[in-house]
Amino acid sequence: MGSADSKLNFRKAVIQLTTKTQPVEATDDAFWDQFWADTATSVQDVFALVPAAEIRAVREESPSNLATLCYKAVEKLVQGAESGCHSEKEKQIVLNCSRLLTRVLPYIFEDPDWRGFFWSTVPGAGRAGGDDDDENARPLAESLLLAIADLLFCPDFTVQSHRRSTVDSAEDVHSLDSCEYIWEAGVGFAHSPQPNYIHDLNRMELLKLLLTCFSEAMYLPPAPDSGSTNPWVQFFCSTENRHALPLFTSLLNTVCAYDPVGYGIPYNHLLFSDYREPLVEEAAQVLIVTLDHDSATSTSPTVDGTTTGTAMDDTDPPGPENLFVNYLSRIHREEDFQFILKGIARLLSNPLLQTYLPNSTKKIQFHQELLVLFWKLCDFNKKFLFFVLKSSDVLDILVPILYFLNDARADHSRVGLMHIGVFILLLLSGERNFGVRLNKPYSVRVPMDIPVFTGTHADLLIVVFHKIITSGHQRLQPLFDCLLTIVVNVSPYLKSLSMVAANKLLHLLEAFSTTWFLFSAAQNHHLVFFLLEAFNNIIQYQFDGNSNLVYAIIRKRSVFHQLANLPADPPAIHKALQRRRRPPESLSRTGSQEGASMEGSRPAAPAEPGTLKTSLVATPGIDKLTEKSQVSEDGTLRSLEPMSQQSSAEGSPATEEPDQAWREQRRLSSTSASGQWNPTSEWVLSWKSKLPLQTIMRLLQVLVPQVEKICIDKGLTDESEILRFLQHGTLVGLLPVPHPILIRKYQANSGTAMWFRTYMWGVIYLRNVDPPVWYDTDVKLFEIQRV
């Protein structure tokens, strides 16, 4: 039968279904088989031939028929899984049913009255193997999920058969050990199966259906208690699913082994279509959804250095119930970590590959999913995090992240990408090794719209952060605290900043310490505290290599004097805020000399008008996101959180910080009836007295007269002589006693867990356009907006 006839028959069946007012019996096979038995329709056909309005009409007007359709389609998948899908006809039925369910499920999820439907048992519906009472009692959702899991390891359908001859009876589905059928070599599996185009396509259809099952989460509004687990994910990742381990491994290995550039032949992606990429993308999406687990509320396995002979470490206490999270947290072999890290770094760097031939290499589009996956790996598996930071390989993750941050800074539709990039850097910056690794010279010249500089990866990070703060869009302001926290965290380890980076940091201080900026919002002065803390760390712990920064501080000494003499009387505050009423001078105009951008770079572009984006929940403030720890002499960290009250009594500049003053501030400042912010003199004085300026003032006191003397003696206008003097100078014994190093480490909390959930599902919603699985359905987790 031709495909046109096939489509016509399928469409006729759909029309019959929508026009029938009476319930059709579940036993009426002649009617139900029209939907899957005789047709060969692609998933795109199914979406076109089953319009949304008709699904909703059946749901409202003949609910029993929609229920029977779903139940019969699941029954066919269960039968296919039981029989092992040997004939072409059985394979076709399974594919047709999974396409139909992918189409219908979102319309069941969007109606609260239907939400329990898949979790109820269907009375008298003799399931496949109907004589088995236990099977009868399974909710429909469980039968569906177990059938999908079985079908993903079905020989000659989704995996290579191991049988030599066709004469052998087919592999018995029930005794099949799916660990021998893992899809790709990598973690815990050494054998790389022959690629098979048809198997990849079939896996994709089933993974698309699985993702659709999990997507019920999109139809629930973001709840503050993000502990609500997704029942579909919970069941699929439980011990009920006997394929949990091989499937987890298959998905992870499929993603990490993928090489989009192929065999290095330019343009090869234009000669033959890469059917692997859509599978990899789907695998990455299913993987991050199964790992959606609030680590703040669960016990995560402890870190200890033991190793065992298996890919999953068995020595740790039992981890979370979710087996995917559990397996992820127990990977421990070096070669597995290497495989994962290399794979993710290769894929993240792919969009940066510049060749002399335009369009000669394929650009992947799923970097946001990869960043979520990398985040989950670091968050759930501390051994992986330490492995990443053990070598300079971490820079292969850092550079692409900085590239994405810089590229997306002007684009309102990519705010989520900006946040996840910054969150990852915040997590990494809590570890000393990250700061140390940043000292590696930066030589890879990825074309980026930033000033040209010669220096280290630390310089690159500072130059990109400066660009985000001064020329990003308004919605990025909540990230400024995070960006500067990262700079403070790494500052004690930075051996030598370039002149470009040093000037950028001072330009930020200049911009953030203008009176209108300091007085115009309750939190703005924290940015000044962060910058001063970073300068203090470098002066106290890395003075020797940092003559560029010291020189920049001396040149801009007036900024520090202005801060020390900040006016706090009501007329001065009023005057500063009046200046604000005029259009504020944009940060980028205030005295930063922008050098020419790198050759070959394109300016960061705003979103095309009409671009769709999904809304995000607000992220917690930096005081909730991080936990303060002090670095002891031996390099170990001691948490300061419960102690913060006592430590502030010691009055050391580093611990006396705005954080404790937050609640105080609210009290001191009056918020007027209109909800407008009204700074008071008491409020300004409450934090002005705590500005950690002692170290810098002492440095200026000692060095400025010496530098001025050189200039007068030698009639110098030349920087190099002064820099030479500063390089050989020392302040040993002249500075205040070094303060302890404070690190603000990321801490898991339910606010970020909820943010990740909305971000991840927003990405999945927008990326699945062919077919548009969730488009135009009534999702509640986020809003869809046009830029």
Tab-separated table of C-alpha atoms in Angstrom, residues 506-769:
chain	number	residue	atom	x	y	z
A	506	LEU	CA	39.739	49.097	38.250
A	507	HIS	CA	37.244	50.296	35.687
A	508	LEU	CA	34.594	48.142	37.389
A	509	LEU	CA	35.500	49.587	40.774
A	510	GLU	CA	35.249	53.091	39.321
A	511	ALA	CA	31.832	52.379	37.817
A	512	PHE	CA	30.455	50.650	40.931
A	513	SER	CA	31.688	53.312	43.362
A	514	THR	CA	29.935	56.288	41.774
A	515	THR	CA	27.568	57.696	44.389
A	516	TRP	CA	24.435	57.267	42.289
A	517	PHE	CA	25.182	53.588	41.749
A	518	LEU	CA	26.031	52.954	45.431
A	519	PHE	CA	22.905	54.698	46.706
A	520	SER	CA	20.392	53.626	44.089
A	521	ALA	CA	19.809	50.054	45.344
A	522	ALA	CA	20.105	48.188	48.608
A	523	GLN	CA	22.671	45.661	47.402
A	524	ASN	CA	24.892	47.660	45.043
A	525	HIS	CA	27.640	48.371	47.558
A	526	HIS	CA	28.349	44.626	47.830
A	527	LEU	CA	29.975	44.814	44.415
A	528	VAL	CA	32.515	47.287	45.794
A	529	PHE	CA	33.176	45.010	48.780
A	530	PHE	CA	33.839	42.084	46.433
A	531	LEU	CA	36.303	44.059	44.301
A	532	LEU	CA	38.166	45.411	47.340
A	533	GLU	CA	38.382	41.901	48.728
A	534	ALA	CA	39.856	40.623	45.451
A	535	PHE	CA	42.451	43.449	45.436
A	536	ASN	CA	43.351	42.697	49.079
A	537	ASN	CA	43.807	38.994	48.317
A	538	ILE	CA	46.146	39.721	45.425
A	539	ILE	CA	48.164	42.342	47.346
A	540	GLN	CA	48.519	40.160	50.439
A	541	TYR	CA	49.112	36.799	48.769
A	542	GLN	CA	50.404	37.480	45.235
A	543	PHE	CA	52.085	40.898	45.437
A	544	ASP	CA	55.234	39.718	43.699
A	545	GLY	CA	53.928	38.982	40.214
A	546	ASN	CA	51.239	41.643	40.155
A	547	SER	CA	53.024	44.925	39.404
A	548	ASN	CA	50.440	45.647	36.655
A	549	LEU	CA	47.595	45.628	39.173
A	550	VAL	CA	49.576	47.630	41.740
A	551	TYR	CA	50.397	50.206	39.068
A	552	ALA	CA	46.730	50.401	38.020
A	553	ILE	CA	45.694	50.907	41.673
A	554	ILE	CA	48.241	53.730	42.042
A	555	ARG	CA	47.016	55.389	38.841
A	556	LYS	CA	43.403	55.204	39.992
A	557	ARG	CA	44.137	56.050	43.650
A	558	SER	CA	41.523	58.815	43.618
A	559	VAL	CA	38.780	56.140	43.468
A	560	PHE	CA	39.941	54.684	46.810
A	561	HIS	CA	40.175	58.109	48.434
A	562	GLN	CA	36.654	58.931	47.240
A	563	LEU	CA	35.382	55.699	48.788
A	564	ALA	CA	37.099	56.455	52.081
A	565	ASN	CA	35.484	59.900	52.077
A	566	LEU	CA	32.088	58.818	50.793
A	567	PRO	CA	29.509	61.443	51.832
A	568	ALA	CA	26.695	60.110	54.012
A	569	ASP	CA	24.716	63.258	54.810
A	570	PRO	CA	21.114	63.444	53.515
A	571	PRO	CA	21.753	66.352	51.051
A	572	ALA	CA	24.646	64.430	49.438
A	573	ILE	CA	22.544	61.285	49.144
A	574	HIS	CA	19.696	63.299	47.649
A	575	LYS	CA	22.025	64.970	45.153
A	576	ALA	CA	23.539	61.642	44.079
A	577	LEU	CA	20.081	60.207	43.428
A	578	GLN	CA	19.011	63.302	41.458
A	579	ARG	CA	21.850	62.583	39.084
A	580	ARG	CA	20.267	59.165	38.706
A	581	ARG	CA	16.959	60.601	37.465
A	582	ARG	CA	18.745	61.702	34.313
A	583	PRO	CA	19.424	58.728	32.051
A	584	PRO	CA	22.192	56.855	33.873
A	585	GLU	CA	25.573	56.907	32.247
A	586	SER	CA	25.982	53.399	31.006
A	587	LEU	CA	28.800	51.526	32.689
A	588	SER	CA	30.540	51.073	29.388
A	589	ARG	CA	31.015	54.798	28.801
A	590	THR	CA	32.839	55.580	32.009
A	591	GLY	CA	36.437	55.789	31.038
A	592	SER	CA	37.301	52.288	29.879
A	593	GLN	CA	39.502	52.396	26.818
A	594	GLU	CA	38.251	49.533	24.711
A	595	GLY	CA	41.011	48.072	22.597
A	596	ALA	CA	40.268	46.672	19.172
A	597	SER	CA	38.426	43.336	19.293
A	598	MET	CA	40.017	40.123	18.154
A	599	GLU	CA	40.307	39.496	14.481
A	600	GLY	CA	37.571	37.321	13.010
A	601	SER	CA	35.148	37.931	15.881
A	602	ARG	CA	31.538	38.999	15.475
A	603	PRO	CA	29.942	41.421	17.936
A	604	ALA	CA	27.561	39.805	20.417
A	605	ALA	CA	24.184	40.152	18.737
A	606	PRO	CA	20.780	40.649	20.358
A	607	ALA	CA	18.058	38.073	19.698
A	608	GLU	CA	16.242	38.225	16.381
A	609	PRO	CA	12.847	39.857	16.971
A	610	GLY	CA	10.185	37.200	17.458
A	611	THR	CA	12.606	34.650	18.900
A	612	LEU	CA	10.796	32.426	21.402
A	613	LYS	CA	12.128	32.152	24.920
A	614	THR	CA	10.862	30.523	28.088
A	615	SER	CA	10.605	32.319	31.418
A	616	LEU	CA	12.826	31.319	34.342
A	617	VAL	CA	12.254	31.438	38.070
A	618	ALA	CA	14.399	33.903	40.027
A	619	THR	CA	17.706	32.596	41.325
A	620	PRO	CA	18.561	32.818	45.019
A	621	GLY	CA	20.808	35.693	46.172
A	622	ILE	CA	24.531	35.088	46.528
A	623	ASP	CA	24.171	34.687	50.316
A	624	LYS	CA	21.810	31.724	49.729
A	625	LEU	CA	23.797	30.340	46.799
A	626	THR	CA	27.072	30.134	48.647
A	627	GLU	CA	28.482	29.228	52.009
A	628	LYS	CA	31.520	31.053	53.374
A	629	SER	CA	34.573	29.023	54.317
A	630	GLN	CA	37.970	30.098	55.559
A	631	VAL	CA	41.150	28.587	54.135
A	632	SER	CA	43.406	27.365	56.967
A	633	GLU	CA	47.223	27.336	56.893
A	634	ASP	CA	47.257	23.761	55.588
A	635	GLY	CA	44.835	24.635	52.791
A	636	THR	CA	41.792	22.931	54.314
A	637	LEU	CA	38.482	24.775	54.425
A	638	ARG	CA	36.535	25.566	57.578
A	639	SER	CA	32.934	26.653	57.237
A	640	LEU	CA	32.192	30.061	58.716
A	641	GLU	CA	28.439	29.921	58.480
A	642	PRO	CA	27.368	29.082	62.046
A	643	MET	CA	30.298	31.076	63.408
A	644	SER	CA	29.750	34.291	61.510
A	645	GLN	CA	28.530	36.237	64.534
A	646	GLN	CA	31.668	35.596	66.592
A	647	SER	CA	34.096	36.196	63.782
A	648	SER	CA	32.699	39.642	63.081
A	649	ALA	CA	33.589	40.643	66.612
A	650	GLU	CA	37.269	40.191	65.799
A	651	GLY	CA	36.869	43.025	63.353
A	652	SER	CA	39.191	41.605	60.701
A	653	PRO	CA	38.396	43.322	57.424
A	654	ALA	CA	37.674	40.130	55.548
A	655	THR	CA	35.047	38.693	57.843
A	656	GLU	CA	33.305	41.930	58.660
A	657	GLU	CA	31.216	41.895	55.603
A	658	PRO	CA	27.985	43.033	54.126
A	659	ASP	CA	26.392	39.613	54.468
A	660	GLN	CA	25.506	39.993	58.127
A	661	ALA	CA	24.506	43.562	57.492
A	662	TRP	CA	21.759	42.548	55.045
A	663	ARG	CA	19.077	42.160	57.637
A	664	GLU	CA	20.412	45.207	59.452
A	665	GLN	CA	20.221	47.231	56.256
A	666	ARG	CA	16.584	46.539	55.727
A	667	ARG	CA	15.959	47.971	59.175
A	668	LEU	CA	18.074	51.084	58.673
A	669	SER	CA	16.704	52.129	55.318
A	670	SER	CA	13.172	53.288	54.914
A	671	THR	CA	11.209	51.917	52.011
A	672	SER	CA	8.577	54.464	51.099
A	673	ALA	CA	4.932	53.667	50.502
A	674	SER	CA	5.476	53.440	46.745
A	675	GLY	CA	7.966	50.658	47.407
A	676	GLN	CA	10.779	52.966	46.297
A	677	TRP	CA	14.205	52.523	47.796
A	678	ASN	CA	15.159	55.340	50.186
A	679	PRO	CA	18.727	55.232	51.455
A	680	THR	CA	19.370	56.887	54.821
A	681	SER	CA	22.559	58.269	56.383
A	682	GLU	CA	22.548	55.490	59.002
A	683	TRP	CA	22.375	52.906	56.246
A	684	VAL	CA	25.352	54.392	54.369
A	685	LEU	CA	27.407	54.645	57.557
A	686	SER	CA	26.497	51.067	58.528
A	687	TRP	CA	28.511	49.673	55.624
A	688	LYS	CA	30.916	52.529	54.829
A	689	SER	CA	32.709	51.882	58.128
A	690	LYS	CA	33.274	48.270	57.086
A	691	LEU	CA	34.851	48.933	53.664
A	692	PRO	CA	38.109	46.921	53.741
A	693	LEU	CA	40.385	49.776	52.623
A	694	GLN	CA	43.229	49.414	55.160
A	695	THR	CA	45.565	47.308	53.004
A	696	ILE	CA	45.206	49.453	49.907
A	697	MET	CA	45.550	52.731	51.819
A	698	ARG	CA	48.771	51.447	53.383
A	699	LEU	CA	50.074	50.382	49.959
A	700	LEU	CA	49.331	53.831	48.506
A	701	GLN	CA	50.898	55.527	51.502
A	702	VAL	CA	54.162	53.621	50.971
A	703	LEU	CA	54.391	53.478	47.174
A	704	VAL	CA	52.888	56.711	45.856
A	705	PRO	CA	55.663	58.989	47.191
A	706	GLN	CA	58.303	56.604	45.789
A	707	VAL	CA	56.653	56.483	42.368
A	708	GLU	CA	56.221	60.265	42.309
A	709	LYS	CA	59.889	60.689	43.192
A	710	ILE	CA	60.954	58.477	40.254
A	711	CYS	CA	58.764	60.504	37.918
A	712	ILE	CA	60.256	63.808	39.103
A	713	ASP	CA	63.855	62.556	39.192
A	714	LYS	CA	63.754	60.999	35.753
A	715	GLY	CA	61.152	63.278	34.208
A	716	LEU	CA	59.313	60.089	33.371
A	717	THR	CA	56.119	59.697	31.519
A	718	ASP	CA	57.154	56.166	30.643
A	719	GLU	CA	55.288	53.335	32.345
A	720	SER	CA	57.959	50.712	31.873
A	721	GLU	CA	60.395	52.318	34.321
A	722	ILE	CA	57.720	52.543	37.019
A	723	LEU	CA	56.636	48.958	36.381
A	724	ARG	CA	60.252	47.845	36.672
A	725	PHE	CA	60.496	49.612	40.029
A	726	LEU	CA	57.221	48.032	41.232
A	727	GLN	CA	58.330	44.572	40.102
A	728	HIS	CA	61.341	44.742	42.374
A	729	GLY	CA	59.618	46.519	45.225
A	730	THR	CA	58.399	44.744	48.301
A	731	LEU	CA	55.897	45.574	51.011
A	732	VAL	CA	57.013	42.874	53.424
A	733	GLY	CA	56.404	44.102	56.982
A	734	LEU	CA	54.665	47.255	55.782
A	735	LEU	CA	51.172	45.879	55.180
A	736	PRO	CA	48.607	44.925	57.827
A	737	VAL	CA	48.703	41.280	58.956
A	738	PRO	CA	47.308	39.163	56.081
A	739	HIS	CA	43.641	38.384	56.538
A	740	PRO	CA	42.489	34.772	56.243
A	741	ILE	CA	41.393	33.799	52.728
A	742	LEU	CA	37.614	33.529	52.458
A	743	ILE	CA	36.040	31.312	49.836
A	744	ARG	CA	32.338	31.364	49.046
A	745	LYS	CA	31.497	27.832	47.928
A	746	TYR	CA	28.350	27.032	46.012
A	747	GLN	CA	25.872	25.154	48.171
A	748	ALA	CA	22.977	23.149	46.810
A	749	ASN	CA	19.590	24.581	47.713
A	750	SER	CA	16.027	24.064	46.615
A	751	GLY	CA	15.960	27.462	44.897
A	752	THR	CA	18.626	26.458	42.395
A	753	ALA	CA	17.085	22.992	41.996
A	754	MET	CA	13.843	24.672	40.899
A	755	TRP	CA	15.751	27.050	38.629
A	756	PHE	CA	17.486	24.112	36.917
A	757	ARG	CA	14.177	22.324	36.425
A	758	THR	CA	12.528	25.291	34.705
A	759	TYR	CA	15.640	26.040	32.651
A	760	MET	CA	16.114	22.446	31.509
A	761	TRP	CA	12.497	21.912	30.479
A	762	GLY	CA	12.464	25.323	28.765
A	763	VAL	CA	15.455	24.267	26.659
A	764	ILE	CA	13.830	20.926	25.822
A	765	TYR	CA	10.535	22.627	24.906
A	766	LEU	CA	12.220	25.059	22.517
A	767	ARG	CA	14.622	22.557	20.971
A	768	ASN	CA	11.983	19.957	20.027
A	769	VAL	CA	10.410	21.581	16.999
